[in-house]
Short mmCIF file of C-alpha atoms and ligand atoms in Angstrom, two decimals:
data_model
loop_
_atom_site.label_atom_id
_atom_site.label_comp_id
_atom_site.label_asym_id
_atom_site.label_seq_id
_atom_site.Cartn_x
_atom_site.Cartn_y
_atom_site.Cartn_z
CA MET A 212 22.61 3.34 -8.81
CA THR A 213 21.79 -0.03 -9.98
CA ALA A 214 22.22 -1.60 -13.43
CA SER A 215 19.83 -4.52 -14.00
CA HIS A 216 21.41 -7.88 -13.55
CA ILE A 217 22.51 -9.65 -16.61
CA SER A 218 24.47 -12.72 -15.35
CA ALA A 219 24.05 -15.40 -12.94
CA PRO A 220 20.94 -16.12 -10.78
CA ARG A 221 21.23 -14.28 -7.40
CA ARG A 222 20.18 -15.54 -3.98
CA PHE A 223 18.20 -14.05 -1.43
CA PRO A 224 19.28 -14.69 2.28
CA ASP A 225 17.86 -17.88 3.86
CA GLY A 226 14.48 -17.44 5.31
CA PHE A 227 13.59 -14.43 3.08
CA MET A 228 9.79 -14.03 3.25
CA TRP A 229 8.11 -14.41 -0.11
CA GLY A 230 4.42 -13.31 -0.29
CA THR A 231 1.66 -11.52 -2.15
CA ALA A 232 -0.79 -8.84 -0.98
CA THR A 233 -4.47 -8.03 -1.19
CA ALA A 234 -6.90 -5.71 0.75
CA ALA A 235 -10.44 -6.64 1.93
CA TYR A 236 -12.50 -4.09 -0.01
CA GLN A 237 -10.54 -4.71 -3.31
CA ILE A 238 -11.31 -8.43 -3.51
CA GLU A 239 -13.96 -9.47 -0.95
CA GLY A 240 -17.24 -8.56 -2.28
CA ALA A 241 -20.21 -9.78 0.14
CA VAL A 242 -20.53 -6.16 1.31
CA ALA A 243 -23.96 -6.84 3.00
CA GLU A 244 -23.15 -10.26 4.30
CA ASP A 245 -22.79 -11.73 7.71
CA GLY A 246 -23.51 -8.38 9.43
CA ARG A 247 -21.02 -6.18 7.62
CA THR A 248 -22.17 -2.55 7.37
CA PRO A 249 -21.12 0.08 4.82
CA SER A 250 -17.54 1.55 4.72
CA ILE A 251 -16.72 4.82 3.29
CA TRP A 252 -15.80 2.89 0.19
CA ASP A 253 -19.29 1.71 -0.38
CA THR A 254 -20.70 5.16 -0.15
CA PHE A 255 -18.09 6.73 -2.37
CA SER A 256 -18.03 4.04 -4.98
CA HIS A 257 -21.99 4.08 -5.09
CA HIS A 258 -22.62 7.77 -5.04
CA SER A 259 -19.33 9.88 -5.76
CA GLY A 260 -19.36 9.61 -9.43
CA ARG A 261 -15.52 9.33 -9.15
CA VAL A 262 -14.91 5.87 -9.80
CA THR A 263 -14.28 4.81 -13.47
CA ASN A 264 -17.31 3.11 -15.12
CA GLY A 265 -19.25 3.45 -11.71
CA ASP A 266 -17.64 0.27 -10.64
CA THR A 267 -18.02 -0.76 -6.86
CA GLY A 268 -16.64 -3.36 -4.56
CA ASP A 269 -20.00 -5.18 -4.08
CA ILE A 270 -18.72 -8.33 -5.77
CA ALA A 271 -15.19 -7.59 -6.74
CA CYS A 272 -13.28 -10.96 -6.72
CA ASP A 273 -15.85 -12.82 -4.79
CA HIS A 274 -13.01 -13.70 -2.49
CA TYR A 275 -15.42 -13.81 0.56
CA HIS A 276 -17.02 -16.91 -1.03
CA ARG A 277 -13.91 -18.27 -3.04
CA TYR A 278 -11.30 -17.82 -0.58
CA GLU A 279 -10.48 -21.60 -0.32
CA GLU A 280 -9.74 -21.42 -4.21
CA ASP A 281 -7.47 -18.29 -3.51
CA LEU A 282 -5.76 -20.11 -0.64
CA ASP A 283 -5.00 -23.01 -3.17
CA LEU A 284 -3.59 -20.74 -5.44
CA LEU A 285 -1.26 -19.26 -2.78
CA ALA A 286 -0.21 -22.73 -2.05
CA GLU A 287 0.46 -23.46 -5.65
CA LEU A 288 2.59 -20.05 -5.73
CA GLY A 289 4.80 -21.53 -3.09
CA VAL A 290 4.75 -18.27 -0.96
CA SER A 291 5.65 -18.35 2.64
CA ALA A 292 3.38 -15.43 3.58
CA TYR A 293 0.14 -13.77 2.59
CA ARG A 294 -0.69 -10.22 3.29
CA PHE A 295 -4.43 -9.22 3.46
CA SER A 296 -6.59 -6.79 5.37
CA ILE A 297 -9.33 -7.15 7.80
CA ALA A 298 -12.53 -5.05 7.12
CA TRP A 299 -13.21 -2.95 10.19
CA PRO A 300 -17.07 -2.98 9.20
CA ARG A 301 -17.39 -6.72 9.43
CA ILE A 302 -15.89 -6.83 12.93
CA ARG A 303 -17.34 -3.78 14.46
CA PRO A 304 -20.19 -2.93 12.40
CA ASP A 305 -21.90 -1.02 15.07
CA VAL A 306 -18.88 1.04 16.35
CA THR A 307 -20.19 1.41 19.83
CA GLY A 308 -21.39 -2.22 20.15
CA LEU A 309 -19.99 -5.71 20.31
CA ALA A 310 -17.91 -7.62 17.86
CA ASN A 311 -19.57 -9.45 15.17
CA GLU A 312 -19.08 -12.99 15.52
CA ARG A 313 -19.72 -13.93 11.75
CA GLY A 314 -17.25 -11.37 10.57
CA LEU A 315 -14.47 -12.66 12.95
CA ASP A 316 -15.31 -16.22 11.77
CA PHE A 317 -14.59 -15.39 8.15
CA TYR A 318 -10.99 -14.24 9.25
CA LYS A 319 -10.69 -17.33 11.41
CA ARG A 320 -11.42 -19.62 8.48
CA LEU A 321 -8.95 -17.82 6.38
CA ILE A 322 -6.23 -17.70 8.98
CA ALA A 323 -6.73 -21.47 9.52
CA GLY A 324 -6.54 -22.21 5.85
CA LEU A 325 -3.24 -20.38 5.69
CA HIS A 326 -1.78 -22.43 8.42
CA ASP A 327 -3.06 -25.61 6.80
CA ARG A 328 -0.94 -24.69 3.75
CA ASN A 329 1.97 -23.51 5.87
CA ILE A 330 1.59 -19.79 4.82
CA THR A 331 2.27 -17.20 7.51
CA PRO A 332 -0.59 -14.59 7.70
CA LEU A 333 0.28 -10.88 7.86
CA PRO A 334 -2.89 -9.13 8.39
CA THR A 335 -3.47 -5.30 8.14
CA MET A 336 -5.91 -3.90 10.58
CA TYR A 337 -6.99 -0.74 8.37
CA HIS A 338 -6.62 -0.69 4.50
CA TRP A 339 -9.05 2.25 4.01
CA ASP A 340 -12.44 0.68 4.71
CA LEU A 341 -13.59 3.10 7.63
CA PRO A 342 -17.10 2.31 8.89
CA GLN A 343 -19.46 5.00 7.44
CA SER A 344 -20.98 5.52 10.72
CA LEU A 345 -17.57 7.00 12.06
CA GLU A 346 -17.17 9.23 8.84
CA ASP A 347 -20.69 10.46 9.71
CA VAL A 348 -19.23 12.11 12.75
CA GLY A 349 -16.01 13.30 11.12
CA GLY A 350 -13.89 10.26 10.22
CA TRP A 351 -10.20 10.74 10.42
CA THR A 352 -10.70 14.59 11.25
CA ASN A 353 -12.20 13.57 14.41
CA ARG A 354 -9.71 12.62 17.35
CA ASP A 355 -12.33 10.22 18.62
CA THR A 356 -11.84 7.91 15.63
CA ALA A 357 -8.33 7.02 16.71
CA TYR A 358 -9.80 5.66 20.10
CA ARG A 359 -12.58 3.66 18.11
CA PHE A 360 -9.65 2.25 16.18
CA ALA A 361 -8.11 1.17 19.25
CA ASP A 362 -11.30 -0.70 20.50
CA TYR A 363 -11.43 -2.35 16.99
CA ALA A 364 -7.56 -3.27 17.16
CA ALA A 365 -8.21 -4.83 20.61
CA THR A 366 -11.03 -6.83 19.31
CA VAL A 367 -9.03 -8.29 16.45
CA LEU A 368 -5.79 -8.82 18.81
CA GLU A 369 -7.96 -10.69 21.43
CA ARG A 370 -10.20 -12.81 19.07
CA LEU A 371 -7.88 -13.86 16.07
CA ASP A 372 -5.33 -16.33 17.17
CA GLY A 373 -2.28 -17.73 14.92
CA ILE A 374 -0.92 -14.21 14.04
CA GLY A 375 2.79 -13.54 14.57
CA LYS A 376 2.93 -10.23 12.91
CA TRP A 377 0.26 -7.50 12.85
CA THR A 378 0.35 -4.45 10.71
CA THR A 379 -1.62 -1.46 12.03
CA PHE A 380 -2.21 0.74 8.95
CA ASN A 381 -1.75 0.43 5.14
CA GLU A 382 -0.56 3.77 3.51
CA PRO A 383 -1.91 6.34 5.98
CA TRP A 384 -0.74 8.96 3.46
CA THR A 385 -3.30 7.77 1.06
CA SER A 386 -6.17 7.78 3.47
CA ALA A 387 -5.36 11.35 4.91
CA TRP A 388 -4.30 13.05 1.52
CA LEU A 389 -6.11 11.30 -1.26
CA GLY A 390 -9.25 10.99 1.07
CA TYR A 391 -9.42 14.13 2.88
CA ALA A 392 -7.16 16.83 1.22
CA TYR A 393 -7.67 16.04 -2.57
CA GLY A 394 -10.79 14.07 -2.76
CA HIS A 395 -9.69 11.39 -5.27
CA HIS A 396 -10.48 8.65 -2.55
CA ALA A 397 -13.08 8.04 -0.04
CA PRO A 398 -14.60 10.04 1.78
CA GLY A 399 -13.79 12.36 -1.20
CA ARG A 400 -13.19 15.61 1.04
CA GLU A 401 -11.06 18.41 -0.45
CA ASP A 402 -9.57 20.26 2.56
CA ILE A 403 -5.94 20.60 3.14
CA GLY A 404 -6.34 21.21 6.80
CA ALA A 405 -8.36 18.03 7.07
CA GLY A 406 -5.44 16.07 5.30
CA ALA A 407 -3.16 17.34 8.19
CA SER A 408 -5.43 16.64 10.90
CA ALA A 409 -6.37 13.21 9.49
CA THR A 410 -2.60 12.55 9.12
CA HIS A 411 -2.18 13.26 13.03
CA HIS A 412 -5.26 11.07 13.92
CA LEU A 413 -4.17 8.17 11.91
CA LEU A 414 -0.71 8.20 13.40
CA LEU A 415 -2.27 8.58 16.75
CA ALA A 416 -4.50 5.52 15.87
CA HIS A 417 -1.51 3.44 14.94
CA GLY A 418 0.28 4.44 18.09
CA LEU A 419 -2.73 3.27 20.21
CA GLY A 420 -2.92 0.10 18.10
CA VAL A 421 0.85 -0.62 19.03
CA GLU A 422 0.03 0.05 22.72
CA ALA A 423 -3.05 -2.32 22.42
CA SER A 424 -0.87 -4.98 20.84
CA ARG A 425 1.83 -4.73 23.54
CA ALA A 426 -0.81 -5.08 26.24
CA ILE A 427 -2.91 -7.74 24.65
CA ARG A 428 -0.37 -9.96 22.86
CA PRO A 429 3.09 -8.84 24.09
CA GLU A 430 4.37 -11.95 22.00
CA VAL A 431 3.53 -10.74 18.51
CA GLU A 432 5.44 -8.31 16.36
CA ILE A 433 3.76 -5.10 15.38
CA GLY A 434 4.37 -2.60 12.63
CA LEU A 435 2.84 -0.54 9.99
CA THR A 436 3.11 0.17 6.03
CA LEU A 437 3.95 3.37 4.56
CA ASN A 438 4.06 4.19 0.92
CA LEU A 439 7.25 6.21 0.81
CA GLY A 440 8.60 7.94 -2.16
CA THR A 441 11.70 8.55 -3.86
CA LEU A 442 11.48 12.18 -4.94
CA ARG A 443 13.94 13.71 -7.34
CA SER A 444 14.31 17.41 -8.11
CA GLY A 445 13.65 18.18 -11.87
CA THR A 446 16.73 20.65 -11.97
CA ASN A 447 19.41 21.66 -9.57
CA GLU A 448 17.80 25.22 -9.14
CA GLN A 449 17.19 26.05 -5.54
CA VAL A 450 13.61 26.76 -6.32
CA ASP A 451 13.23 23.01 -7.62
CA ARG A 452 15.28 21.54 -4.65
CA ASP A 453 13.13 23.33 -2.21
CA ALA A 454 9.78 22.22 -3.94
CA THR A 455 11.13 18.74 -3.79
CA TRP A 456 11.82 18.97 0.00
CA ARG A 457 8.42 20.22 0.59
CA ALA A 458 7.04 17.21 -1.40
CA ASP A 459 9.35 14.79 0.67
CA GLY A 460 7.80 16.39 3.80
CA ASN A 461 4.51 15.65 2.89
CA GLN A 462 5.12 12.03 1.66
CA ASN A 463 7.95 10.82 3.73
CA ARG A 464 9.16 13.10 6.60
CA ILE A 465 5.72 13.79 7.89
CA TRP A 466 5.28 10.00 8.66
CA LEU A 467 9.05 8.84 9.41
CA ASP A 468 9.80 11.71 11.91
CA PRO A 469 7.07 11.12 14.18
CA LEU A 470 7.30 7.50 14.16
CA PHE A 471 11.11 7.24 14.55
CA ARG A 472 12.02 10.77 16.01
CA GLY A 473 8.84 11.53 18.08
CA SER A 474 8.14 14.94 16.41
CA TYR A 475 6.62 16.32 13.26
CA PRO A 476 9.12 18.03 10.74
CA ALA A 477 9.06 21.96 11.86
CA ASP A 478 8.77 22.90 8.21
CA MET A 479 5.65 20.92 7.66
CA VAL A 480 3.89 21.95 10.99
CA ASP A 481 4.57 25.58 9.78
CA LEU A 482 3.32 25.01 6.30
CA TYR A 483 0.02 23.58 7.42
CA SER A 484 -0.44 26.04 10.04
CA ALA A 485 -2.05 28.21 7.21
CA TYR A 486 -4.62 25.28 6.75
CA PRO A 487 -6.60 25.01 10.02
CA PRO A 488 -6.87 22.90 11.99
CA GLY A 489 -3.45 21.58 10.64
CA PHE A 490 -1.35 20.15 13.33
CA SER A 491 -2.82 22.18 16.07
CA VAL A 492 -4.83 18.94 16.68
CA VAL A 493 -1.54 17.44 18.48
CA GLN A 494 -2.11 16.96 22.14
CA ASP A 495 0.16 16.42 25.04
CA GLY A 496 1.60 12.73 25.13
CA ASP A 497 0.32 12.10 21.67
CA MET A 498 3.96 11.96 20.17
CA ALA A 499 5.02 9.50 22.91
CA THR A 500 2.29 7.35 21.69
CA ILE A 501 3.06 7.63 18.12
CA SER A 502 6.68 6.97 18.54
CA SER A 503 6.04 3.68 20.40
CA PRO A 504 8.70 1.30 19.11
CA ILE A 505 7.53 -0.94 16.37
CA ASP A 506 9.12 -4.28 15.41
CA PHE A 507 9.04 -3.78 11.45
CA LEU A 508 8.23 -1.47 8.88
CA GLY A 509 6.42 -2.19 5.76
CA VAL A 510 7.29 -0.17 2.63
CA ASN A 511 5.03 0.06 -0.63
CA PHE A 512 6.87 1.23 -3.62
CA TYR A 513 5.86 1.47 -7.24
CA GLY A 514 8.04 4.30 -8.75
CA PRO A 515 9.90 7.30 -8.08
CA GLY A 516 8.71 11.03 -8.76
CA THR A 517 10.23 13.98 -10.29
CA VAL A 518 9.29 17.37 -8.64
CA MET A 519 9.77 20.98 -9.60
CA GLY A 520 8.36 24.36 -8.26
CA GLU A 521 5.07 25.56 -8.73
CA GLY A 522 4.84 27.82 -11.70
CA ARG A 523 7.91 26.19 -13.21
CA GLU A 524 6.01 24.54 -16.04
CA ARG A 525 7.95 26.54 -18.86
CA GLU A 526 11.27 25.72 -17.44
CA ALA A 527 10.11 22.03 -16.83
CA ARG A 528 9.37 21.89 -20.62
CA MET A 529 12.78 23.43 -21.53
CA ALA A 530 14.45 20.92 -19.38
CA GLY A 531 12.74 18.30 -21.47
CA TYR A 532 10.15 16.98 -19.10
CA ASN A 533 6.31 16.39 -19.73
CA VAL A 534 4.30 18.29 -17.31
CA GLY A 535 1.09 16.93 -15.63
CA PRO A 536 -1.86 16.39 -15.50
CA ARG A 537 -0.87 13.95 -12.79
CA PRO A 538 -2.44 13.36 -9.46
CA GLU A 539 0.70 14.83 -7.67
CA SER A 540 -0.10 18.34 -9.10
CA ASP A 541 -2.95 18.57 -6.64
CA ALA A 542 -0.46 19.04 -4.03
CA ILE A 543 0.27 22.46 -5.65
CA ASN A 544 -2.45 24.10 -3.45
CA SER A 545 -0.41 23.43 -0.37
CA LEU A 546 2.97 22.41 -1.48
CA GLY A 547 3.93 24.74 -4.18
CA THR A 548 5.01 21.96 -6.34
CA ILE A 549 4.40 20.25 -9.87
CA GLY A 550 5.05 16.79 -10.93
CA VAL A 551 6.93 16.22 -14.08
CA SER A 552 7.80 13.11 -16.04
CA THR A 553 10.65 12.18 -18.31
CA PRO A 554 9.29 11.37 -22.01
CA GLY A 555 10.22 8.02 -23.26
CA ARG A 556 10.49 6.42 -19.95
CA PRO A 557 8.60 3.29 -19.55
CA VAL A 558 5.51 3.80 -17.64
CA THR A 559 2.90 1.32 -16.21
CA ALA A 560 -1.00 1.49 -17.05
CA MET A 561 -1.19 3.88 -14.08
CA ASP A 562 1.20 6.11 -15.81
CA TRP A 563 3.65 5.79 -13.13
CA GLU A 564 7.43 5.76 -14.22
CA ILE A 565 9.36 2.64 -13.99
CA ASP A 566 12.75 3.16 -12.51
CA ALA A 567 13.68 0.58 -9.82
CA SER A 568 16.66 2.48 -8.73
CA GLY A 569 14.18 4.61 -6.59
CA LEU A 570 13.45 1.54 -4.55
CA ARG A 571 17.17 0.86 -3.52
CA GLU A 572 17.69 4.40 -3.05
CA LEU A 573 14.67 4.61 -0.71
CA LEU A 574 15.64 1.49 1.33
CA VAL A 575 19.08 2.88 1.89
CA ARG A 576 17.70 6.17 2.92
CA ILE A 577 15.46 4.57 5.57
CA LYS A 578 18.41 2.60 6.93
CA ASP A 579 20.74 5.61 6.97
CA GLU A 580 18.36 8.26 8.29
CA TYR A 581 15.64 6.53 10.59
CA THR A 582 15.87 2.98 11.54
CA ASP A 583 17.39 -0.57 11.21
CA ILE A 584 14.47 -2.46 12.21
CA PRO A 585 13.42 -5.20 9.80
CA LEU A 586 11.89 -3.77 6.49
CA TYR A 587 9.29 -5.67 4.34
CA ILE A 588 8.51 -4.70 0.99
CA THR A 589 4.72 -5.04 1.62
CA GLU A 590 3.70 -3.98 -1.94
CA ASN A 591 5.36 -3.72 -5.37
CA GLY A 592 3.76 -4.51 -8.71
CA ALA A 593 2.59 -2.96 -11.92
CA ALA A 594 -0.70 -2.57 -13.77
CA PHE A 595 -0.52 -3.48 -17.38
CA ALA A 596 -3.06 -3.96 -20.18
CA ASP A 597 -3.16 -7.63 -19.96
CA TYR A 598 -5.32 -9.86 -22.03
CA ILE A 599 -6.38 -13.45 -22.47
CA GLY A 600 -4.47 -14.97 -25.58
CA THR A 601 -6.20 -17.15 -28.18
CA ASP A 602 -4.72 -20.07 -26.44
CA GLY A 603 -6.53 -18.94 -23.14
CA ALA A 604 -3.28 -17.90 -21.39
CA VAL A 605 -2.39 -14.58 -19.84
CA ARG A 606 1.14 -13.63 -20.84
CA ASP A 607 2.63 -10.46 -18.96
CA PRO A 608 6.34 -10.17 -19.74
CA GLN A 609 6.25 -6.57 -18.97
CA ARG A 610 5.07 -7.25 -15.40
CA ILE A 611 7.96 -9.97 -15.17
CA ARG A 612 10.47 -7.49 -16.23
CA TYR A 613 9.22 -4.82 -13.84
CA LEU A 614 9.24 -7.42 -10.94
CA ASP A 615 12.63 -8.56 -11.95
CA GLN A 616 14.05 -5.19 -11.91
CA HIS A 617 12.48 -4.40 -8.31
CA LEU A 618 13.85 -7.59 -6.87
CA ASP A 619 17.28 -6.80 -8.32
CA ALA A 620 16.91 -3.50 -6.55
CA CYS A 621 16.09 -5.37 -3.46
CA LEU A 622 19.23 -7.47 -3.79
CA GLY A 623 21.27 -4.38 -4.40
CA ALA A 624 19.79 -2.86 -1.05
CA LEU A 625 20.85 -6.06 0.70
CA GLU A 626 24.25 -5.63 -0.58
CA ASP A 627 24.19 -1.99 0.86
CA GLY A 628 23.44 -3.43 4.26
CA VAL A 629 19.67 -2.69 4.42
CA ASN A 630 17.65 -5.14 6.89
CA LEU A 631 15.29 -6.37 4.30
CA LYS A 632 13.35 -9.42 5.25
CA GLY A 633 10.60 -10.08 2.81
CA TYR A 634 8.77 -8.86 -0.37
CA PHE A 635 5.11 -9.12 -1.36
CA ILE A 636 3.69 -8.52 -4.81
CA TRP A 637 0.89 -6.29 -5.19
CA SER A 638 -1.22 -8.15 -6.27
CA LEU A 639 -2.31 -11.94 -5.96
CA LEU A 640 -5.47 -11.09 -7.83
CA ASP A 641 -6.62 -8.49 -10.34
CA ASN A 642 -9.03 -6.22 -8.16
CA PHE A 643 -10.86 -3.07 -7.58
CA GLU A 644 -8.27 -0.47 -8.10
CA TRP A 645 -10.00 2.30 -6.07
CA GLY A 646 -10.91 5.22 -8.13
CA PHE A 647 -9.96 3.37 -11.37
CA GLY A 648 -12.30 0.50 -10.55
CA TYR A 649 -11.80 -2.55 -12.41
CA SER A 650 -9.85 -0.86 -15.38
CA ARG A 651 -6.59 -1.58 -14.01
CA ARG A 652 -5.05 -5.03 -13.48
CA PHE A 653 -2.20 -5.48 -10.97
CA GLY A 654 -2.72 -9.29 -10.29
CA ILE A 655 -0.44 -12.16 -11.11
CA VAL A 656 -3.93 -13.90 -11.49
CA TRP A 657 -6.21 -12.74 -13.96
CA ILE A 658 -9.88 -12.38 -12.94
CA ASP A 659 -12.76 -12.82 -15.19
CA TYR A 660 -15.16 -10.45 -13.57
CA ASP A 661 -18.21 -12.00 -15.26
CA THR A 662 -17.58 -15.62 -14.06
CA GLY A 663 -15.06 -15.16 -11.07
CA ARG A 664 -12.77 -17.61 -12.91
CA ARG A 665 -9.13 -17.20 -11.97
CA ILE A 666 -6.25 -17.76 -14.56
CA PRO A 667 -2.72 -17.58 -13.20
CA LYS A 668 -0.56 -15.12 -15.53
CA SER A 669 2.90 -16.10 -16.74
CA SER A 670 4.30 -13.84 -13.88
CA PHE A 671 2.53 -16.23 -11.39
CA HIS A 672 4.47 -19.28 -12.88
CA TRP A 673 7.78 -17.04 -12.93
CA TYR A 674 7.36 -16.02 -9.31
CA ARG A 675 6.71 -19.61 -8.32
CA GLY A 676 10.29 -20.34 -9.55
CA ILE A 677 11.56 -17.65 -7.31
CA THR A 678 9.67 -18.68 -4.02
CA ALA A 679 10.99 -22.50 -4.66
CA ASN A 680 14.67 -21.34 -5.26
CA ASN A 681 15.11 -18.25 -3.36
CA GLU A 682 16.85 -16.59 -6.10
CA LEU A 683 16.17 -14.26 -8.78
CA PRO A 684 16.83 -16.26 -12.22
CA GLU A 685 18.53 -14.72 -15.17
CA LEU A 686 15.83 -13.21 -17.57
CA SER A 687 15.98 -13.94 -21.32
CA THR A 688 17.95 -11.34 -23.09
CA ALA A 689 15.08 -11.16 -25.42
CA LEU A 690 12.78 -10.17 -22.71
CA GLN A 691 15.48 -7.65 -21.25
CA ALA A 692 15.86 -5.97 -24.58
CA ARG A 693 12.26 -5.85 -25.23
CA TYR A 694 11.02 -4.18 -21.91
O1 IFM B 114 -4.20 -1.03 -5.13
C1 IFM B 114 -3.26 -0.23 -4.20
C2 IFM B 114 -3.42 -0.77 -2.84
O2 IFM B 114 -4.49 -0.81 -2.29
C3 IFM B 114 -2.51 0.21 -2.08
N1 IFM B 114 -1.15 0.51 -2.48
C4 IFM B 114 -1.23 0.93 -3.85
C5 IFM B 114 -1.95 -0.23 -4.86
C6 IFM B 114 -1.91 0.22 -6.37
O3 IFM B 114 -2.40 1.42 -6.46
#
């Protein structure tokens, strides 16, 4: 749909929000300081054996101690906003008890530091670090966790000033499905029915968070972030189109329908009724809570996916695709799908296909089918095998090319009438990439994990030009030709 731009620089609308994003467990470290208690990610990284190299977030980027330095980097970058998450186990370490003042103080200092530098804070209440004490009683498969989230949300809403926009959840899909159904993420459960019930309880918690926000801070805007996908059928055969629709149900419609239409898609309720408890956990009144109007939607996008029907490996190969092993193939158990990829298409170090047209297509679909509220790209970025050159610099032209293509897709979506208000690069810093530990680098700032030293990469300097001029510059033809 979109050819990459090759001519003049192209401007973004005035007031477009430029930012970068991080998350607490991925950067903070200091896991046992100032009253923080373990989260499911502490447990998972220390004990599951499922994180590359046995890495943990114990120290990570040591942001908890070096946040002033990171704030200075943000100021140098010239961003107008910074998206970060608040660690629930720092704020309500004993989930039945009082708020932890020392945990709150850290975020008060961070928020004040952002305001001092004229940067808008965009905090997320939950980016996957559930207190372990809640997982011990069922985690997101237990309805009560949604009410405990509402208590925690009320605490941060009441106690943290200076926030104009709050996000309840980051990527509830990942929490529910990678965490409870496929076992790649904490808490590492492998139970499709648990994935479905976690989906509902996460959405319920979101809705309760919205209600808390309206009651406590009616002046603030509240939204959530979803990792939605552009899923394309590998062939035109009905069997593959049906499979793609099911995959779309799990990744997109199961979230967008309840939020914007007040009900789960019937085909998904049906499908998961074979996996108890599935959606039988829904109670009267829940859908009204979940569909409480929100003020904006965050969208995380990395790349599109191609889907075919279960058992269609031979046909996939005949059609010229590569077949798995990809994480998506885990969905085969419940969705009857396989993920395929196109040989020769550029991929990132995560093995994710690079094709920015999927972003434009996704944004237009949200507008056409669901909502016209403001959208923010709350995450977009890429991991590559970066390294420090002999001159001490980190050059990452592939990342620049990736970001350029996706910003061009944003411009295309704006032309298509999408109400897009901002863009956040994932991520400011190299950090703990969940099951991949420190083996994948997404940052526009290099982290030396031995010393904590930060080195802005060439993408950092390139992005600084964009935040300063509010326009996408022409890339050198050499760089365009090479990547
Ligand atoms: O690192 C993650 C982030 O925490 C959530 N969205 C995807 C990123 C890259 O995998």
